[in-house]
Amino acid sequence: MEEVRRGRLTVYLGAAPGVGKTYAMLSEAKRRCERGTDVVIGYVETHGREHTTTMLDGLEVVPRKEISYRGTTFTEMDTEAVIARKAAVVCVDELAHTNVPGSRHEKRAEDIEQIRRAGIDVITTVNIQHLESLNDAVERITGVRQRETVPDEAVRTADQIQLVDMSPDALRRRMAHGNIYRADQVDASLTSYFRVGNLTALRELALLWLADRVDDALDDYRRAQGIQDPWPAKERIVVAVTGGPESETLLRRGARLAQRAAGSELIALHVISSDGIANPDERRIARAQQLVASLGGSFHSVVGEDVSQAVVDFATGANATMIIVGVSRHGRLRRLFAGTTGEHIASLAGTIDVHLVTHDQSTRVGRPRWYLSPLTKQRQIAGLLLSVLIPVLLTLVLQLSDDPDQLPLDVLLFLAVTVLVALVGGLLPALVAALGGFLLMNWYFTPPVNRFTVSEPTNVVALLVFVAVAIGVASVVDRASRRASDAVRARTEAATMSSLSRSVLTGHDTAGAIVERLRETFGQRAVSLLTRDQAGWTVTASSGDTPACSPEESDTRVTVDDDHVIVLCGSPLRATDQRVLEAFAVQTGLVLEYRRLREREERAATLERAEATSTAILRAVSHDLRTPLAAMRTAVDGLVSDGVDPLARIELVGVVESSTEQLEHLIDNLLDLSRIESGLVHPALRDLSLEEVLPLAMAGHPPGSAELEVEESVPLVHTDRGLLERVVANLVGNAVRVSLGEPVRVLAHVLPTTVEVLVVDRGPGVPPAQRERMFEPFQRLDDTSGGGLGLGLAVARGLTEAVGGTLSAEDTPGRGLTMVLSLPRAGSGGDAA
């Protein structure tokens, strides 16, 4: 089967309303018709503009489809008719339009997608303010939020985009001449939406958005053609950020260079070591990110083993025109033998310019850090003690031997001592041990002894090799210790990040749990989440002793958002912990947002339930309340008429009384349901005997219709007297009504923590699949008799839950239904209402 070609999409993008995008679309349609192309108009909106309406002359227009909605008839594009017409090109106005409810698709963009799938080319229009990504920006500029938007992707993926633009002054003149809106709307529009500043800003948004689209097309073309070399279509400046003190200087220099050419792009790049355990200054990296954002640039991090190659590869992929690198801060010796990063980047950059920037730090000799050990002070002190004691003890032991040829063994033993000291105390104690071993072997074991001279050249070589090997081994051991420390820290950070990610996905964390985990992770004395309000700062969640009540009282703080901050009391955090702390802040912000969304969802659910209840009440009231009212009205009419005999009068009075009683019962149920739905039921729980409640609940029923079978030994229950009486009376009344003359039995069943009150009837029963539904409001199942709204069981379950109990239904053995009312026993701790 031959595959249908997908239709091409051409979009006329308007910089503002009234610039003439619909006129331009119709002009293109006329040009294509003149060239012999089959073009039809699927939908066009002229807004009563004379020149636009004139452009429709000679063009075939597909009739619109009429849709009725809420008593009004609307017209929409007839997508099926457009497809059936099978034209080569169809013009569809207003891409962002939302269709009338009842249409096949919600948005016109979906209609256009269906037309394109049928192999028909589409020409459409849209204004820049209707793009989803620009909606907030347009609202800030114009003060008007667009209700109809379209995803950027729907326009960005078009085969061709034509910008329809006009200067603000020319557009305002068109407005003043009445070519856009009616005369009575011109003055208001010119002083509000169509101000010069607004139009200029919208025009700039359109140009920048379209420039990005053109840039994407250029990147696609370079990838499709396999072009690796950058094309300098516009200035893109990549600043290599190391995390050192010179980073801000480089970024500001890059920003100044980018400002020299309009449309230039500033990109900051930080290369992370591929081993994942490098230790840059996280605080400086964070400050660099903030600075780049304030300068209007973007910040990127990549992983690479070779920093120079990673920078060049990124710059080539970004189609950059310049790379900015700082002058090396390393010493002359290292620069002599290893070169500098700037030199390596320049040798790899090819056609990309490399700008080498000097800075204050390049003239300063950095403090050597080789002696700074990641080991604890205790281990370093122990290593220094061992570097002195063990070589001395080893010398005393070796002096017991008189073998003059044991120097190789002495060298190996002293080398082992150096390795042992390096394992315990790090590099500096190992160097002390190596130097001490060299001097001791020279004095005691190298002829001539007791002198710092060596007679045999081989012994000189042996001692020098010992020192070199000892220093090398000590350096390797120390480097391994540093890497192990970095790896542990990186693993801990990764585990914390993973835990936070899981909690974000599951949504299990609360604000209290986060501050507790934060205190445990960083070993702080106390951690608090503070919320700002009109009165100042309040503690939302805290963990630990004496939490801070304001940011000024804390040792460390991190901002969550404008109104929330996390404060820590305890030892100051390392710079490497800042990223984890920021992750906790992000997690806290998500938790707070989840809380706000849950509260909104609960409010919305409450409103939805209330609306559903109101709707159901209106439906039920229109019938069920009208029945007793109609009976009462008929009886009253009979009572006031002339010639009513005494017997008929007594019967009519009885009808009024029964209808009044029925009406009161219905109204009571409605009020009870309303109180339950709104949460206004507040039970007074106390310990009660069932013998105090059940007889009163059954008193209103006909004699012999219900039997109470409750023993005196039944324990007390923890409940509300009045509410329990209402529930039992309701259940017994329903059971009596369906028992077909057989008495209803009321029993009590004692369990370890609860007492079950059983209301047993011998009626027709209820199928298991419908038992839960019968507890919902306005559900009367197969009961077609009048006089009820179907609220009795819903009210009974609501009141039962209010007193901390449960209400369910079971089969009665043989026939019928048993209502099981479970109540907490006194002293069982079940009063969790």
mmCIF file of C-alpha atoms in Angstrom, residues 80-381:
data_model
loop_
_atom_site.group_PDB
_atom_site.id
_atom_site.type_symbol
_atom_site.label_atom_id
_atom_site.label_comp_id
_atom_site.label_asym_id
_atom_site.label_seq_id
_atom_site.Cartn_x
_atom_site.Cartn_y
_atom_site.Cartn_z
ATOM 1 C CA GLU A 80 -13.880 16.269 7.223
ATOM 2 C CA ALA A 81 -15.236 18.328 4.327
ATOM 3 C CA VAL A 82 -11.827 19.936 3.767
ATOM 4 C CA ILE A 83 -10.178 16.517 3.587
ATOM 5 C CA ALA A 84 -12.900 15.159 1.322
ATOM 6 C CA ARG A 85 -12.358 18.107 -1.053
ATOM 7 C CA LYS A 86 -8.763 16.789 -1.623
ATOM 8 C CA ALA A 87 -7.318 20.134 -2.623
ATOM 9 C CA ALA A 88 -3.568 20.564 -2.990
ATOM 10 C CA VAL A 89 -3.411 23.472 -0.533
ATOM 11 C CA VAL A 90 -5.830 24.624 2.144
ATOM 12 C CA CYS A 91 -5.669 27.956 4.005
ATOM 13 C CA VAL A 92 -6.645 27.834 7.686
ATOM 14 C CA ASP A 93 -6.627 31.026 9.751
ATOM 15 C CA GLU A 94 -5.878 31.322 13.509
ATOM 16 C CA LEU A 95 -3.755 28.283 14.361
ATOM 17 C CA ALA A 96 -4.117 28.824 18.146
ATOM 18 C CA HIS A 97 -7.936 28.832 18.068
ATOM 19 C CA THR A 98 -9.814 26.633 20.578
ATOM 20 C CA ASN A 99 -12.770 24.831 19.024
ATOM 21 C CA VAL A 100 -16.264 24.931 20.474
ATOM 22 C CA PRO A 101 -16.989 22.000 22.845
ATOM 23 C CA GLY A 102 -18.500 19.182 20.844
ATOM 24 C CA SER A 103 -15.945 19.446 18.047
ATOM 25 C CA ARG A 104 -13.850 16.417 17.158
ATOM 26 C CA HIS A 105 -10.643 18.123 18.269
ATOM 27 C CA GLU A 106 -10.105 20.576 21.081
ATOM 28 C CA LYS A 107 -7.629 22.822 19.199
ATOM 29 C CA ARG A 108 -7.505 23.931 15.576
ATOM 30 C CA ALA A 109 -3.842 22.882 15.508
ATOM 31 C CA GLU A 110 -5.087 19.276 15.818
ATOM 32 C CA ASP A 111 -7.440 19.821 12.869
ATOM 33 C CA ILE A 112 -4.498 21.067 10.813
ATOM 34 C CA GLU A 113 -2.454 18.014 11.840
ATOM 35 C CA GLN A 114 -5.262 15.743 10.600
ATOM 36 C CA ILE A 115 -5.368 17.615 7.283
ATOM 37 C CA ARG A 116 -1.604 17.258 6.861
ATOM 38 C CA ARG A 117 -1.788 13.525 7.541
ATOM 39 C CA ALA A 118 -4.169 13.324 4.589
ATOM 40 C CA GLY A 119 -1.375 14.673 2.360
ATOM 41 C CA ILE A 120 -2.728 18.219 1.982
ATOM 42 C CA ASP A 121 -0.455 21.244 2.326
ATOM 43 C CA VAL A 122 -1.624 23.822 4.853
ATOM 44 C CA ILE A 123 -1.035 27.574 5.064
ATOM 45 C CA THR A 124 -1.973 29.025 8.452
ATOM 46 C CA THR A 125 -1.505 32.120 10.616
ATOM 47 C CA VAL A 126 -0.665 32.822 14.243
ATOM 48 C CA ASN A 127 0.468 35.829 16.283
ATOM 49 C CA ILE A 128 3.612 35.758 18.403
ATOM 50 C CA GLN A 129 1.633 36.359 21.619
ATOM 51 C CA HIS A 130 -0.157 33.012 21.183
ATOM 52 C CA LEU A 131 3.022 30.907 21.528
ATOM 53 C CA GLU A 132 2.968 28.972 24.807
ATOM 54 C CA SER A 133 6.587 29.728 25.803
ATOM 55 C CA LEU A 134 6.033 33.483 25.435
ATOM 56 C CA ASN A 135 2.679 33.663 27.224
ATOM 57 C CA ASP A 136 4.098 34.867 30.547
ATOM 58 C CA ALA A 137 6.440 37.354 28.870
ATOM 59 C CA VAL A 138 3.579 38.811 26.816
ATOM 60 C CA GLU A 139 1.425 39.157 29.922
ATOM 61 C CA ARG A 140 4.190 41.059 31.729
ATOM 62 C CA ILE A 141 4.613 43.387 28.745
ATOM 63 C CA THR A 142 0.988 44.050 27.812
ATOM 64 C CA GLY A 143 -0.865 43.180 31.019
ATOM 65 C CA VAL A 144 -3.136 40.847 29.017
ATOM 66 C CA ARG A 145 -2.964 37.056 29.384
ATOM 67 C CA GLN A 146 -3.768 35.137 26.223
ATOM 68 C CA ARG A 147 -6.409 32.485 26.792
ATOM 69 C CA GLU A 148 -5.692 30.705 23.512
ATOM 70 C CA THR A 149 -2.146 29.403 23.065
ATOM 71 C CA VAL A 150 -0.415 26.850 20.893
ATOM 72 C CA PRO A 151 2.706 24.816 21.749
ATOM 73 C CA ASP A 152 5.874 26.237 20.219
ATOM 74 C CA GLU A 153 6.584 22.865 18.638
ATOM 75 C CA ALA A 154 3.506 23.191 16.423
ATOM 76 C CA VAL A 155 5.063 26.289 14.825
ATOM 77 C CA ARG A 156 8.747 25.411 15.225
ATOM 78 C CA THR A 157 8.369 22.211 13.183
ATOM 79 C CA ALA A 158 6.693 24.004 10.261
ATOM 80 C CA ASP A 159 8.354 23.587 6.885
ATOM 81 C CA GLN A 160 8.319 27.342 6.315
ATOM 82 C CA ILE A 161 7.754 30.327 8.607
ATOM 83 C CA GLN A 162 7.089 33.790 7.183
ATOM 84 C CA LEU A 163 7.353 36.759 9.567
ATOM 85 C CA VAL A 164 4.707 39.423 8.971
ATOM 86 C CA ASP A 165 6.069 42.579 10.580
ATOM 87 C CA MET A 166 5.283 46.280 10.701
ATOM 88 C CA SER A 167 6.789 49.201 12.583
ATOM 89 C CA PRO A 168 4.858 50.324 15.681
ATOM 90 C CA ASP A 169 4.092 53.762 14.199
ATOM 91 C CA ALA A 170 2.763 52.273 10.957
ATOM 92 C CA LEU A 171 0.604 49.797 12.856
ATOM 93 C CA ARG A 172 -0.824 52.540 15.046
ATOM 94 C CA ARG A 173 -1.648 54.567 11.910
ATOM 95 C CA ARG A 174 -3.513 51.559 10.516
ATOM 96 C CA MET A 175 -5.390 51.367 13.800
ATOM 97 C CA ALA A 176 -6.241 55.101 13.728
ATOM 98 C CA HIS A 177 -7.551 54.784 10.152
ATOM 99 C CA GLY A 178 -9.974 52.068 11.266
ATOM 100 C CA ASN A 179 -8.300 49.287 9.265
ATOM 101 C CA ILE A 180 -8.054 46.922 12.267
ATOM 102 C CA TYR A 181 -10.830 47.546 14.838
ATOM 103 C CA ARG A 182 -14.128 49.407 14.808
ATOM 104 C CA ALA A 183 -14.056 53.149 15.380
ATOM 105 C CA ASP A 184 -15.430 52.854 18.916
ATOM 106 C CA GLN A 185 -12.508 50.553 19.885
ATOM 107 C CA VAL A 186 -9.646 52.556 18.395
ATOM 108 C CA ASP A 187 -8.958 55.004 21.229
ATOM 109 C CA ALA A 188 -9.033 52.348 23.948
ATOM 110 C CA SER A 189 -6.730 50.038 21.939
ATOM 111 C CA LEU A 190 -4.197 52.785 21.159
ATOM 112 C CA THR A 191 -3.873 53.689 24.843
ATOM 113 C CA SER A 192 -3.657 50.092 26.135
ATOM 114 C CA TYR A 193 -2.480 47.098 24.123
ATOM 115 C CA PHE A 194 -1.243 49.048 21.078
ATOM 116 C CA ARG A 195 1.139 51.366 22.913
ATOM 117 C CA VAL A 196 4.449 51.944 21.150
ATOM 118 C CA GLY A 197 6.401 50.196 23.904
ATOM 119 C CA ASN A 198 4.173 47.133 23.804
ATOM 120 C CA LEU A 199 4.404 46.837 20.020
ATOM 121 C CA THR A 200 8.177 47.286 20.062
ATOM 122 C CA ALA A 201 8.576 44.558 22.674
ATOM 123 C CA LEU A 202 6.291 42.158 20.762
ATOM 124 C CA ARG A 203 8.232 42.859 17.597
ATOM 125 C CA GLU A 204 11.512 42.051 19.358
ATOM 126 C CA LEU A 205 10.050 38.831 20.773
ATOM 127 C CA ALA A 206 9.004 37.762 17.269
ATOM 128 C CA LEU A 207 12.406 38.534 15.761
ATOM 129 C CA LEU A 208 14.324 36.734 18.521
ATOM 130 C CA TRP A 209 12.046 33.699 18.427
ATOM 131 C CA LEU A 210 12.332 33.447 14.664
ATOM 132 C CA ALA A 211 16.116 33.902 14.876
ATOM 133 C CA ASP A 212 16.304 30.873 17.162
ATOM 134 C CA ARG A 213 14.210 28.909 14.668
ATOM 135 C CA VAL A 214 16.585 29.878 11.850
ATOM 136 C CA ASP A 215 19.504 28.887 14.059
ATOM 137 C CA ASP A 216 17.929 25.469 14.630
ATOM 138 C CA ALA A 217 17.480 25.037 10.897
ATOM 139 C CA LEU A 218 21.151 25.889 10.364
ATOM 140 C CA ASP A 219 22.212 23.298 12.953
ATOM 141 C CA ASP A 220 19.992 20.691 11.274
ATOM 142 C CA TYR A 221 21.554 21.451 7.913
ATOM 143 C CA ARG A 222 25.104 21.188 9.296
ATOM 144 C CA ARG A 223 24.313 17.837 10.891
ATOM 145 C CA ALA A 224 22.598 16.523 7.753
ATOM 146 C CA GLN A 225 25.556 17.550 5.585
ATOM 147 C CA GLY A 226 28.153 16.288 8.064
ATOM 148 C CA ILE A 227 29.727 19.744 8.408
ATOM 149 C CA GLN A 228 31.981 19.773 11.487
ATOM 150 C CA ASP A 229 33.564 23.212 11.169
ATOM 151 C CA PRO A 230 31.641 26.090 12.810
ATOM 152 C CA TRP A 231 29.806 28.538 10.583
ATOM 153 C CA PRO A 232 30.026 32.054 12.061
ATOM 154 C CA ALA A 233 26.413 32.963 11.357
ATOM 155 C CA LYS A 234 26.356 34.924 14.613
ATOM 156 C CA GLU A 235 28.748 35.468 17.475
ATOM 157 C CA ARG A 236 28.729 32.670 20.049
ATOM 158 C CA ILE A 237 31.280 33.096 22.787
ATOM 159 C CA VAL A 238 32.185 30.122 24.969
ATOM 160 C CA VAL A 239 33.862 30.989 28.282
ATOM 161 C CA ALA A 240 35.816 28.140 29.903
ATOM 162 C CA VAL A 241 35.041 28.323 33.640
ATOM 163 C CA THR A 242 37.407 26.404 35.916
ATOM 164 C CA GLY A 243 35.802 27.301 39.214
ATOM 165 C CA GLY A 244 38.863 29.333 40.183
ATOM 166 C CA PRO A 245 38.885 32.933 41.409
ATOM 167 C CA GLU A 246 39.345 34.203 37.846
ATOM 168 C CA SER A 247 36.002 32.808 36.610
ATOM 169 C CA GLU A 248 34.030 36.008 37.178
ATOM 170 C CA THR A 249 36.682 38.074 35.367
ATOM 171 C CA LEU A 250 36.456 35.803 32.317
ATOM 172 C CA LEU A 251 32.653 35.895 32.276
ATOM 173 C CA ARG A 252 32.509 39.676 32.431
ATOM 174 C CA ARG A 253 35.078 39.912 29.648
ATOM 175 C CA GLY A 254 33.011 37.502 27.544
ATOM 176 C CA ALA A 255 29.847 39.522 28.193
ATOM 177 C CA ARG A 256 31.553 42.726 27.023
ATOM 178 C CA LEU A 257 32.664 41.010 23.817
ATOM 179 C CA ALA A 258 29.171 39.626 23.244
ATOM 180 C CA GLN A 259 27.623 43.076 23.619
ATOM 181 C CA ARG A 260 29.665 44.432 20.727
ATOM 182 C CA ALA A 261 27.577 42.490 18.190
ATOM 183 C CA ALA A 262 23.784 42.386 18.283
ATOM 184 C CA GLY A 263 22.342 38.951 18.776
ATOM 185 C CA SER A 264 25.540 37.489 20.230
ATOM 186 C CA GLU A 265 25.272 34.577 22.631
ATOM 187 C CA LEU A 266 27.280 34.058 25.821
ATOM 188 C CA ILE A 267 27.859 30.458 26.909
ATOM 189 C CA ALA A 268 29.738 29.453 30.058
ATOM 190 C CA LEU A 269 31.243 25.970 30.138
ATOM 191 C CA HIS A 270 32.538 24.002 33.122
ATOM 192 C CA VAL A 271 34.290 20.689 32.444
ATOM 193 C CA ILE A 272 33.892 18.026 35.141
ATOM 194 C CA SER A 273 36.558 15.359 35.429
ATOM 195 C CA SER A 274 35.380 12.033 34.035
ATOM 196 C CA ASP A 275 36.440 10.171 37.189
ATOM 197 C CA GLY A 276 33.570 11.932 38.974
ATOM 198 C CA ILE A 277 35.567 12.733 42.130
ATOM 199 C CA ALA A 278 37.197 16.018 41.257
ATOM 200 C CA ASN A 279 36.803 18.642 43.911
ATOM 201 C CA PRO A 280 36.181 22.100 42.416
ATOM 202 C CA ASP A 281 35.077 25.039 44.517
ATOM 203 C CA GLU A 282 31.314 24.586 44.431
ATOM 204 C CA ARG A 283 30.621 28.016 45.881
ATOM 205 C CA ARG A 284 32.530 29.691 43.046
ATOM 206 C CA ILE A 285 30.745 27.501 40.502
ATOM 207 C CA ALA A 286 27.384 28.546 41.983
ATOM 208 C CA ARG A 287 28.391 32.222 41.869
ATOM 209 C CA ALA A 288 29.477 31.789 38.246
ATOM 210 C CA GLN A 289 26.068 30.330 37.383
ATOM 211 C CA GLN A 290 24.301 33.276 38.983
ATOM 212 C CA LEU A 291 26.580 35.743 37.178
ATOM 213 C CA VAL A 292 25.982 34.092 33.797
ATOM 214 C CA ALA A 293 22.226 34.250 34.350
ATOM 215 C CA SER A 294 22.440 37.948 35.244
ATOM 216 C CA LEU A 295 24.511 38.587 32.096
ATOM 217 C CA GLY A 296 21.881 36.924 29.914
ATOM 218 C CA GLY A 297 23.965 33.852 29.086
ATOM 219 C CA SER A 298 23.619 30.120 29.679
ATOM 220 C CA PHE A 299 25.686 27.794 31.859
ATOM 221 C CA HIS A 300 26.629 24.260 30.810
ATOM 222 C CA SER A 301 28.549 21.435 32.488
ATOM 223 C CA VAL A 302 30.126 18.562 30.545
ATOM 224 C CA VAL A 303 32.170 15.554 31.589
ATOM 225 C CA GLY A 304 35.528 14.968 29.965
ATOM 226 C CA GLU A 305 38.878 13.333 30.630
ATOM 227 C CA ASP A 306 40.826 15.896 28.612
ATOM 228 C CA VAL A 307 39.667 19.392 29.552
ATOM 229 C CA SER A 308 41.043 21.055 26.422
ATOM 230 C CA GLN A 309 39.466 18.528 24.069
ATOM 231 C CA ALA A 310 36.137 18.726 25.922
ATOM 232 C CA VAL A 311 36.067 22.530 25.592
ATOM 233 C CA VAL A 312 36.835 22.412 21.858
ATOM 234 C CA ASP A 313 34.298 19.636 21.214
ATOM 235 C CA PHE A 314 31.575 21.600 23.000
ATOM 236 C CA ALA A 315 32.436 24.834 21.190
ATOM 237 C CA THR A 316 32.359 23.043 17.819
ATOM 238 C CA GLY A 317 28.981 21.464 18.592
ATOM 239 C CA ALA A 318 27.589 24.844 19.681
ATOM 240 C CA ASN A 319 28.828 26.492 16.440
ATOM 241 C CA ALA A 320 30.871 28.911 18.552
ATOM 242 C CA THR A 321 33.014 31.636 17.038
ATOM 243 C CA MET A 322 35.257 32.338 20.033
ATOM 244 C CA ILE A 323 36.601 30.559 23.116
ATOM 245 C CA ILE A 324 37.729 32.617 26.107
ATOM 246 C CA VAL A 325 40.355 31.047 28.368
ATOM 247 C CA GLY A 326 42.188 32.508 31.330
ATOM 248 C CA VAL A 327 45.963 32.661 31.608
ATOM 249 C CA SER A 328 47.290 29.660 33.518
ATOM 250 C CA ARG A 329 47.808 29.999 37.280
ATOM 251 C CA HIS A 330 50.411 27.204 37.368
ATOM 252 C CA GLY A 331 54.093 27.775 37.970
ATOM 253 C CA ARG A 332 56.739 28.150 35.292
ATOM 254 C CA LEU A 333 58.122 24.657 35.742
ATOM 255 C CA ARG A 334 54.776 22.998 35.117
ATOM 256 C CA ARG A 335 54.031 25.294 32.195
ATOM 257 C CA LEU A 336 57.439 24.450 30.737
ATOM 258 C CA PHE A 337 56.959 20.690 30.796
ATOM 259 C CA ALA A 338 53.184 20.232 30.639
ATOM 260 C CA GLY A 339 52.069 23.336 28.760
ATOM 261 C CA THR A 340 48.858 25.210 29.577
ATOM 262 C CA THR A 341 45.196 24.586 28.909
ATOM 263 C CA GLY A 342 44.997 27.717 26.781
ATOM 264 C CA GLU A 343 47.808 26.504 24.534
ATOM 265 C CA HIS A 344 46.215 23.084 24.128
ATOM 266 C CA ILE A 345 42.817 24.647 23.290
ATOM 267 C CA ALA A 346 44.431 26.941 20.720
ATOM 268 C CA SER A 347 46.128 23.982 19.043
ATOM 269 C CA LEU A 348 42.829 22.074 18.812
ATOM 270 C CA ALA A 349 40.406 24.929 18.047
ATOM 271 C CA GLY A 350 40.925 25.069 14.303
ATOM 272 C CA THR A 351 38.899 27.984 12.870
ATOM 273 C CA ILE A 352 37.501 29.025 16.256
ATOM 274 C CA ASP A 353 39.191 32.092 17.720
ATOM 275 C CA VAL A 354 40.809 31.610 21.125
ATOM 276 C CA HIS A 355 40.925 34.681 23.355
ATOM 277 C CA LEU A 356 43.473 34.459 26.199
ATOM 278 C CA VAL A 357 42.500 36.763 29.080
ATOM 279 C CA THR A 358 44.887 37.889 31.787
ATOM 280 C CA HIS A 359 43.687 38.275 35.355
ATOM 281 C CA ASP A 360 45.030 39.183 38.766
ATOM 282 C CA GLN A 361 45.450 35.563 39.822
ATOM 283 C CA SER A 362 47.801 34.817 36.910
ATOM 284 C CA THR A 363 50.545 36.972 38.521
ATOM 285 C CA ARG A 364 50.222 35.357 41.939
ATOM 286 C CA VAL A 365 52.014 32.196 42.916
ATOM 287 C CA GLY A 366 49.435 29.924 44.397
ATOM 288 C CA ARG A 367 50.083 28.439 47.799
ATOM 289 C CA PRO A 368 51.399 24.869 47.391
ATOM 290 C CA ARG A 369 48.878 22.313 48.498
ATOM 291 C CA TRP A 370 50.948 19.144 48.341
ATOM 292 C CA TYR A 371 51.356 19.100 52.097
ATOM 293 C CA LEU A 372 47.629 19.437 52.805
ATOM 294 C CA SER A 373 46.463 15.912 53.616
ATOM 295 C CA PRO A 374 42.877 14.686 53.542
ATOM 296 C CA LEU A 375 43.639 12.532 56.597
ATOM 297 C CA THR A 376 42.610 13.527 60.091
ATOM 298 C CA LYS A 377 44.964 15.388 62.412
ATOM 299 C CA GLN A 378 45.158 12.340 64.681
ATOM 300 C CA ARG A 379 46.406 10.124 61.840
ATOM 301 C CA GLN A 380 48.927 12.733 60.719
ATOM 302 C CA ILE A 381 50.327 13.068 64.268
#
